[in-house]
PDB file of C-alpha atoms in Angstrom:
ATOM      1  CA  MET A 296      22.409  30.323 -15.842  1.00 37.00           C
ATOM      2  CA  ALA A 297      19.421  27.646 -17.029  1.00 48.00           C
ATOM      3  CA  CYS A 298      16.843  26.861 -13.941  1.00 60.00           C
ATOM      4  CA  ARG A 299      17.779  24.207 -12.563  1.00 84.00           C
ATOM      5  CA  ARG A 300      15.130  21.460 -13.298  1.00 91.00           C
ATOM      6  CA  GLY A 301      13.033  19.813  -9.943  1.00 94.00           C
ATOM      7  CA  VAL A 302      13.090  15.986  -9.078  1.00 95.00           C
ATOM      8  CA  LEU A 303      10.480  13.821  -9.384  1.00 97.00           C
ATOM      9  CA  ILE A 304       8.700  11.683  -6.015  1.00 98.00           C
ATOM     10  CA  VAL A 305       6.641   9.607  -5.552  1.00 98.00           C
ATOM     11  CA  LEU A 306       5.145   8.497  -2.854  1.00 98.00           C
ATOM     12  CA  GLU A 307       3.610   4.795  -3.067  1.00 98.00           C
ATOM     13  CA  GLY A 308       1.605   1.855   0.170  1.00 94.00           C
ATOM     14  CA  VAL A 309      -1.217   0.341  -0.597  1.00 90.00           C
ATOM     15  CA  ASP A 310      -4.211   1.514   0.299  1.00 86.00           C
ATOM     16  CA  LYS A 311      -4.879   3.350   3.714  1.00 85.00           C
ATOM     17  CA  ALA A 312      -0.604   3.761   4.044  1.00 90.00           C
ATOM     18  CA  GLY A 313      -1.309   7.340   4.835  1.00 93.00           C
ATOM     19  CA  LYS A 314       0.030   8.427   1.461  1.00 95.00           C
ATOM     20  CA  THR A 315      -2.600  11.768   0.617  1.00 95.00           C
ATOM     21  CA  THR A 316      -1.318  12.785   4.120  1.00 96.00           C
ATOM     22  CA  GLN A 317       2.671  12.397   3.888  1.00 98.00           C
ATOM     23  CA  CYS A 318       1.869  13.996   0.224  1.00 98.00           C
ATOM     24  CA  LYS A 319       0.658  17.040   1.791  1.00 98.00           C
ATOM     25  CA  LYS A 320       2.929  17.569   4.446  1.00 98.00           C
ATOM     26  CA  LEU A 321       6.278  16.994   3.092  1.00 98.00           C
ATOM     27  CA  VAL A 322       4.505  20.275  -0.341  1.00 98.00           C
ATOM     28  CA  GLN A 323       4.170  22.169   2.539  1.00 98.00           C
ATOM     29  CA  ALA A 324       7.248  21.192   4.216  1.00 97.00           C
ATOM     30  CA  LEU A 325       8.996  21.638   1.209  1.00 96.00           C
ATOM     31  CA  GLN A 326       7.296  24.990   0.492  1.00 96.00           C
ATOM     32  CA  GLU A 327       8.294  26.829   3.639  1.00 96.00           C
ATOM     33  CA  SER A 328      12.355  25.924   3.133  1.00 94.00           C
ATOM     34  CA  GLY A 329      12.350  27.020  -0.242  1.00 93.00           C
ATOM     35  CA  HIS A 330      11.453  25.027  -3.257  1.00 93.00           C
ATOM     36  CA  ARG A 331       8.949  25.397  -5.650  1.00 95.00           C
ATOM     37  CA  ALA A 332       6.773  22.408  -4.829  1.00 97.00           C
ATOM     38  CA  GLU A 333       3.768  20.064  -6.273  1.00 98.00           C
ATOM     39  CA  MET A 334       1.135  17.434  -5.810  1.00 98.00           C
ATOM     40  CA  MET A 335       0.033  15.158  -8.624  1.00 98.00           C
ATOM     41  CA  ARG A 336      -2.457  12.330  -7.732  1.00 97.00           C
ATOM     42  CA  PHE A 337      -2.887   9.356  -9.442  1.00 97.00           C
ATOM     43  CA  PRO A 338      -5.200   8.247 -10.962  1.00 95.00           C
ATOM     44  CA  ASP A 339      -6.460  11.387 -11.976  1.00 96.00           C
ATOM     45  CA  ARG A 340      -9.893  11.258 -11.821  1.00 95.00           C
ATOM     46  CA  THR A 341     -10.849  15.084 -13.020  1.00 94.00           C
ATOM     47  CA  THR A 342     -10.130  14.022 -17.196  1.00 94.00           C
ATOM     48  CA  ARG A 343     -11.868  12.289 -19.074  1.00 93.00           C
ATOM     49  CA  ILE A 344      -9.792   9.286 -18.569  1.00 96.00           C
ATOM     50  CA  GLY A 345      -9.848   9.597 -14.723  1.00 95.00           C
ATOM     51  CA  LEU A 346     -13.669  10.514 -14.859  1.00 96.00           C
ATOM     52  CA  LEU A 347     -14.251   7.137 -16.131  1.00 95.00           C
ATOM     53  CA  ILE A 348     -11.728   5.267 -13.957  1.00 95.00           C
ATOM     54  CA  SER A 349     -13.280   7.021 -10.226  1.00 93.00           C
ATOM     55  CA  SER A 350     -16.738   5.258 -12.238  1.00 94.00           C
ATOM     56  CA  TYR A 351     -15.234   2.408 -12.174  1.00 92.00           C
ATOM     57  CA  LEU A 352     -13.264   2.530  -8.514  1.00 90.00           C
ATOM     58  CA  GLU A 353     -16.301   3.568  -6.947  1.00 90.00           C
ATOM     59  CA  LYS A 354     -18.149   0.715  -8.314  1.00 88.00           C
ATOM     60  CA  LYS A 355     -20.651   2.743 -10.280  1.00 92.00           C
ATOM     61  CA  SER A 356     -20.121   0.897 -13.147  1.00 93.00           C
ATOM     62  CA  GLN A 357     -17.672  -2.129 -14.517  1.00 93.00           C
ATOM     63  CA  LEU A 358     -15.782  -2.662 -17.513  1.00 93.00           C
ATOM     64  CA  GLU A 359     -13.001  -5.337 -18.622  1.00 96.00           C
ATOM     65  CA  ASP A 360      -9.587  -6.161 -16.825  1.00 95.00           C
ATOM     66  CA  HIS A 361      -7.791  -4.839 -19.248  1.00 97.00           C
ATOM     67  CA  THR A 362      -9.011  -2.068 -20.290  1.00 97.00           C
ATOM     68  CA  VAL A 363      -8.918  -0.752 -17.205  1.00 96.00           C
ATOM     69  CA  HIS A 364      -5.318  -1.028 -16.678  1.00 97.00           C
ATOM     70  CA  LEU A 365      -5.299   0.898 -19.422  1.00 98.00           C
ATOM     71  CA  LEU A 366      -6.912   3.553 -18.855  1.00 97.00           C
ATOM     72  CA  PHE A 367      -5.081   4.322 -15.911  1.00 97.00           C
ATOM     73  CA  SER A 368      -1.870   3.902 -18.181  1.00 98.00           C
ATOM     74  CA  ALA A 369      -3.181   6.381 -20.413  1.00 98.00           C
ATOM     75  CA  ASN A 370      -3.762   9.053 -17.690  1.00 98.00           C
ATOM     76  CA  ARG A 371      -0.301   8.259 -16.783  1.00 98.00           C
ATOM     77  CA  TRP A 372       0.209   9.194 -19.679  1.00 98.00           C
ATOM     78  CA  GLU A 373      -1.924  12.686 -20.402  1.00 97.00           C
ATOM     79  CA  LEU A 374       0.126  14.123 -17.964  1.00 97.00           C
ATOM     80  CA  VAL A 375       3.100  13.831 -18.790  1.00 98.00           C
ATOM     81  CA  PRO A 376       3.229  16.673 -20.797  1.00 98.00           C
ATOM     82  CA  LEU A 377       2.477  18.373 -17.726  1.00 97.00           C
ATOM     83  CA  ILE A 378       5.016  16.083 -15.779  1.00 98.00           C
ATOM     84  CA  LYS A 379       7.138  17.453 -18.128  1.00 97.00           C
ATOM     85  CA  GLN A 380       6.784  21.701 -18.386  1.00 97.00           C
ATOM     86  CA  LYS A 381       6.610  22.019 -13.594  1.00 97.00           C
ATOM     87  CA  LEU A 382      10.056  19.128 -13.995  1.00 95.00           C
ATOM     88  CA  ASP A 383      11.764  21.997 -16.748  1.00 93.00           C
ATOM     89  CA  GLN A 384      10.618  24.659 -14.367  1.00 94.00           C
ATOM     90  CA  GLY A 385      12.027  23.993 -11.039  1.00 93.00           C
ATOM     91  CA  ILE A 386       9.396  23.033  -9.861  1.00 95.00           C
ATOM     92  CA  THR A 387       9.072  19.824  -8.067  1.00 96.00           C
ATOM     93  CA  LEU A 388       6.611  17.108  -8.163  1.00 98.00           C
ATOM     94  CA  VAL A 389       5.461  15.076  -5.070  1.00 98.00           C
ATOM     95  CA  VAL A 390       3.155  12.848  -7.139  1.00 98.00           C
ATOM     96  CA  ASP A 391       1.226  10.601  -4.578  1.00 98.00           C
ATOM     97  CA  ARG A 392       1.159   6.647  -6.759  1.00 97.00           C
ATOM     98  CA  TYR A 393       2.287   6.223 -10.108  1.00 98.00           C
ATOM     99  CA  ALA A 394       3.025   3.746 -12.544  1.00 98.00           C
ATOM    100  CA  PHE A 395       4.015   0.997  -9.673  1.00 98.00           C
ATOM    101  CA  SER A 396       0.272   1.263  -7.653  1.00 97.00           C
ATOM    102  CA  GLY A 397      -0.206   0.637 -11.497  1.00 97.00           C
ATOM    103  CA  VAL A 398       1.137  -2.562 -11.968  1.00 98.00           C
ATOM    104  CA  ALA A 399       1.271  -3.440  -8.709  1.00 97.00           C
ATOM    105  CA  PHE A 400      -3.311  -3.465  -7.768  1.00 94.00           C
ATOM    106  CA  THR A 401      -3.568  -5.276 -11.416  1.00 96.00           C
ATOM    107  CA  SER A 402      -0.943  -8.194 -11.039  1.00 97.00           C
ATOM    108  CA  ALA A 403      -3.290  -8.867  -8.670  1.00 95.00           C
ATOM    109  CA  LYS A 404      -6.109  -9.772 -10.278  1.00 94.00           C
ATOM    110  CA  PRO A 405      -6.046 -14.029 -11.726  1.00 94.00           C
ATOM    111  CA  GLY A 406      -3.489 -14.756 -15.312  1.00 95.00           C
ATOM    112  CA  PHE A 407      -1.919 -10.803 -14.946  1.00 96.00           C
ATOM    113  CA  SER A 408       2.172 -10.594 -14.527  1.00 96.00           C
ATOM    114  CA  LEU A 409       4.363  -8.184 -13.524  1.00 96.00           C
ATOM    115  CA  ALA A 410       6.110  -7.417 -16.949  1.00 96.00           C
ATOM    116  CA  TRP A 411       2.140  -7.553 -18.889  1.00 98.00           C
ATOM    117  CA  CYS A 412       1.745  -4.739 -17.031  1.00 98.00           C
ATOM    118  CA  LYS A 413       4.990  -2.385 -16.594  1.00 98.00           C
ATOM    119  CA  GLN A 414       4.264  -2.602 -20.311  1.00 98.00           C
ATOM    120  CA  PRO A 415       1.839   0.017 -21.030  1.00 98.00           C
ATOM    121  CA  ASP A 416       4.142   2.147 -18.542  1.00 98.00           C
ATOM    122  CA  VAL A 417       7.504   1.580 -20.128  1.00 98.00           C
ATOM    123  CA  GLY A 418       8.571   4.738 -20.352  1.00 98.00           C
ATOM    124  CA  LEU A 419       6.841   7.323 -18.421  1.00 98.00           C
ATOM    125  CA  PRO A 420       9.307  10.013 -16.262  1.00 98.00           C
ATOM    126  CA  LYS A 421      12.040   7.812 -14.111  1.00 98.00           C
ATOM    127  CA  PRO A 422      10.581   9.359  -9.932  1.00 97.00           C
ATOM    128  CA  ASP A 423      14.093  10.104  -8.445  1.00 96.00           C
ATOM    129  CA  LEU A 424      12.524   9.212  -5.813  1.00 97.00           C
ATOM    130  CA  VAL A 425      10.132   5.944  -5.032  1.00 98.00           C
ATOM    131  CA  LEU A 426       9.063   5.952  -1.226  1.00 98.00           C
ATOM    132  CA  PHE A 427       7.149   3.226   0.059  1.00 98.00           C
ATOM    133  CA  LEU A 428       5.150   2.942   2.787  1.00 97.00           C
ATOM    134  CA  GLN A 429       5.991  -0.081   4.815  1.00 94.00           C
ATOM    135  CA  ILE A 430       2.177  -0.462   6.827  1.00 89.00           C
ATOM    136  CA  ASN A 431       0.796  -4.225   7.543  1.00 82.00           C
ATOM    137  CA  PRO A 432      -1.933  -3.658   5.316  1.00 74.00           C
ATOM    138  CA  ALA A 433      -4.761  -5.577   8.278  1.00 74.00           C
ATOM    139  CA  LEU A 434      -3.799  -2.470  10.307  1.00 73.00           C
ATOM    140  CA  ALA A 435      -4.119  -0.227   6.795  1.00 69.00           C
ATOM    141  CA  ALA A 436      -7.971  -1.847   6.980  1.00 69.00           C
ATOM    142  CA  GLN A 437      -8.545  -0.440  10.258  1.00 69.00           C
ATOM    143  CA  ARG A 438      -7.345   3.199   9.182  1.00 61.00           C
ATOM    144  CA  GLY A 439      -9.930   5.817   7.693  1.00 63.00           C
ATOM    145  CA  GLU A 440     -13.458   4.021   5.137  1.00 63.00           C
ATOM    146  CA  PHE A 441     -11.494   0.957   3.795  1.00 56.00           C
ATOM    147  CA  GLY A 442     -13.981  -0.721   2.195  1.00 58.00           C
ATOM    148  CA  THR A 443     -15.599   2.129   0.393  1.00 65.00           C
ATOM    149  CA  GLU A 444     -13.847   1.548  -2.768  1.00 65.00           C
ATOM    150  CA  ARG A 445     -13.792  -1.589  -4.951  1.00 69.00           C
ATOM    151  CA  TYR A 446     -10.067  -2.980  -4.683  1.00 69.00           C
ATOM    152  CA  GLU A 447      -9.880  -2.264  -0.419  1.00 71.00           C
ATOM    153  CA  THR A 448     -10.672  -5.607   0.351  1.00 81.00           C
ATOM    154  CA  ASN A 449      -7.813  -7.496   2.946  1.00 81.00           C
ATOM    155  CA  ALA A 450      -7.422 -10.177   0.590  1.00 87.00           C
ATOM    156  CA  PHE A 451      -6.302  -8.480  -2.282  1.00 88.00           C
ATOM    157  CA  GLN A 452      -4.311  -5.409  -0.421  1.00 89.00           C
ATOM    158  CA  ASN A 453      -2.822  -8.571   0.701  1.00 91.00           C
ATOM    159  CA  LYS A 454      -1.682  -9.287  -3.105  1.00 94.00           C
ATOM    160  CA  VAL A 455      -0.671  -5.311  -3.334  1.00 94.00           C
ATOM    161  CA  GLN A 456       1.441  -5.871  -0.926  1.00 93.00           C
ATOM    162  CA  GLN A 457       2.687  -9.523  -2.016  1.00 95.00           C
ATOM    163  CA  ASN A 458       3.312  -7.729  -5.611  1.00 97.00           C
ATOM    164  CA  PHE A 459       4.882  -4.637  -4.246  1.00 97.00           C
ATOM    165  CA  GLU A 460       7.502  -6.731  -2.481  1.00 97.00           C
ATOM    166  CA  GLN A 461       8.710  -7.432  -6.137  1.00 97.00           C
ATOM    167  CA  LEU A 462       8.643  -4.631  -7.809  1.00 98.00           C
ATOM    168  CA  ARG A 463      11.161  -3.517  -4.862  1.00 97.00           C
ATOM    169  CA  GLN A 464      13.906  -5.321  -6.334  1.00 97.00           C
ATOM    170  CA  ASP A 465      14.577  -3.479  -9.382  1.00 96.00           C
ATOM    171  CA  PRO A 466      17.726  -1.647  -8.771  1.00 95.00           C
ATOM    172  CA  SER A 467      17.319   0.324 -11.976  1.00 96.00           C
ATOM    173  CA  VAL A 468      14.357   2.335  -9.200  1.00 97.00           C
ATOM    174  CA  ASN A 469      15.879   4.421  -7.054  1.00 96.00           C
ATOM    175  CA  TRP A 470      13.074   2.486  -3.826  1.00 97.00           C
ATOM    176  CA  LYS A 471      13.448   3.883   0.533  1.00 97.00           C
ATOM    177  CA  GLU A 472      11.374   1.693   2.458  1.00 97.00           C
ATOM    178  CA  ILE A 473       9.419   3.941   5.503  1.00 97.00           C
ATOM    179  CA  ASP A 474       8.150   2.581   8.692  1.00 95.00           C
ATOM    180  CA  ALA A 475       4.862   3.939   8.568  1.00 94.00           C
ATOM    181  CA  GLY A 476       3.405   2.269  11.157  1.00 91.00           C
ATOM    182  CA  ARG A 477       4.846   4.910  13.432  1.00 93.00           C
ATOM    183  CA  SER A 478       3.018   8.965  14.676  1.00 94.00           C
ATOM    184  CA  ILE A 479       2.425  10.905  11.380  1.00 96.00           C
ATOM    185  CA  GLU A 480       4.645  12.880  12.436  1.00 97.00           C
ATOM    186  CA  GLU A 481       7.609  11.103  12.384  1.00 97.00           C
ATOM    187  CA  VAL A 482       6.726   8.671   9.262  1.00 97.00           C
ATOM    188  CA  HIS A 483       6.611  12.751   7.822  1.00 98.00           C
ATOM    189  CA  MET A 484      10.275  13.664   9.103  1.00 97.00           C
ATOM    190  CA  ASN A 485      11.709  11.059   7.910  1.00 97.00           C
ATOM    191  CA  ILE A 486      10.300  11.000   4.963  1.00 97.00           C
ATOM    192  CA  LYS A 487      11.518  14.621   4.363  1.00 96.00           C
ATOM    193  CA  MET A 488      15.310  13.652   5.267  1.00 94.00           C
ATOM    194  CA  LEU A 489      15.658  11.071   2.088  1.00 94.00           C
ATOM    195  CA  CYS A 490      13.290  14.388   0.038  1.00 94.00           C
ATOM    196  CA  GLU A 491      16.377  16.722   0.661  1.00 89.00           C
ATOM    197  CA  SER A 492      18.669  14.579  -0.051  1.00 87.00           C
ATOM    198  CA  ALA A 493      17.627  13.577  -3.284  1.00 88.00           C
ATOM    199  CA  ILE A 494      16.456  17.352  -4.691  1.00 87.00           C
ATOM    200  CA  ASN A 495      20.345  18.017  -3.887  1.00 84.00           C
ATOM    201  CA  LEU A 496      21.494  14.715  -5.804  1.00 83.00           C
ATOM    202  CA  ALA A 497      19.215  14.523  -8.951  1.00 80.00           C
ATOM    203  CA  LYS A 498      18.956  18.113  -9.164  1.00 72.00           C
ATOM    204  CA  ASN A 499      21.682  18.418 -12.001  1.00 77.00           C
ATOM    205  CA  LEU A 500      20.954  15.089 -14.255  1.00 85.00           C
ATOM    206  CA  PRO A 501      18.916  14.912 -16.901  1.00 90.00           C
ATOM    207  CA  ILE A 502      14.655  13.202 -16.108  1.00 92.00           C
ATOM    208  CA  GLY A 503      15.334   9.445 -16.127  1.00 95.00           C
ATOM    209  CA  GLU A 504      12.717   6.853 -18.483  1.00 97.00           C
ATOM    210  CA  LEU A 505      11.240   3.800 -16.239  1.00 98.00           C
ATOM    211  CA  TRP A 506      11.792   0.678 -17.197  1.00 97.00           C
ATOM    212  CA  LYS A 507      14.399   1.677 -19.897  1.00 91.00           C
TER     213      LYS A 507
END
């Protein structure tokens, strides 16, 4: 019998919403339940393109805004062969940020529309489930080392949150909202329940293409 494919699960939200923490906990929980699961993160700062992005985010270099957006998209595309390979091998991927962050962040800048920002990512592997960690940006800003990277300002994060709200109106994407203002364990249990359902539903379906 052919191997059932892995499931593509994405966690999204404003900076400091708790995505990385929850991704790690979810991968561990899935593995303990007998699933083959791994974590990915965008931007992937280990690639050549990712190194350029990292330097920009850490305010060590300057890049034109259109260029930055296309670099973020290219960073996702360069890992598409690996994503498809893992899914075909039956490995479930838990992804910390994806194309939705790219669109929400760039369109928060003056002169950028959601439609233009989505175009470079049309055709990416479509997530089976996108979990949006809903939290007030002002509350998220009180967590961790907020403010160390380029986009970590309250005004910018508020615009990002508004753009996510628009993206979540798209019925072609399986969005689920998570109240991220609760304890880490409460958020994790909510996420785990939703992911178990998604895995059972999606594992026999073909991988779709985003925004097509």
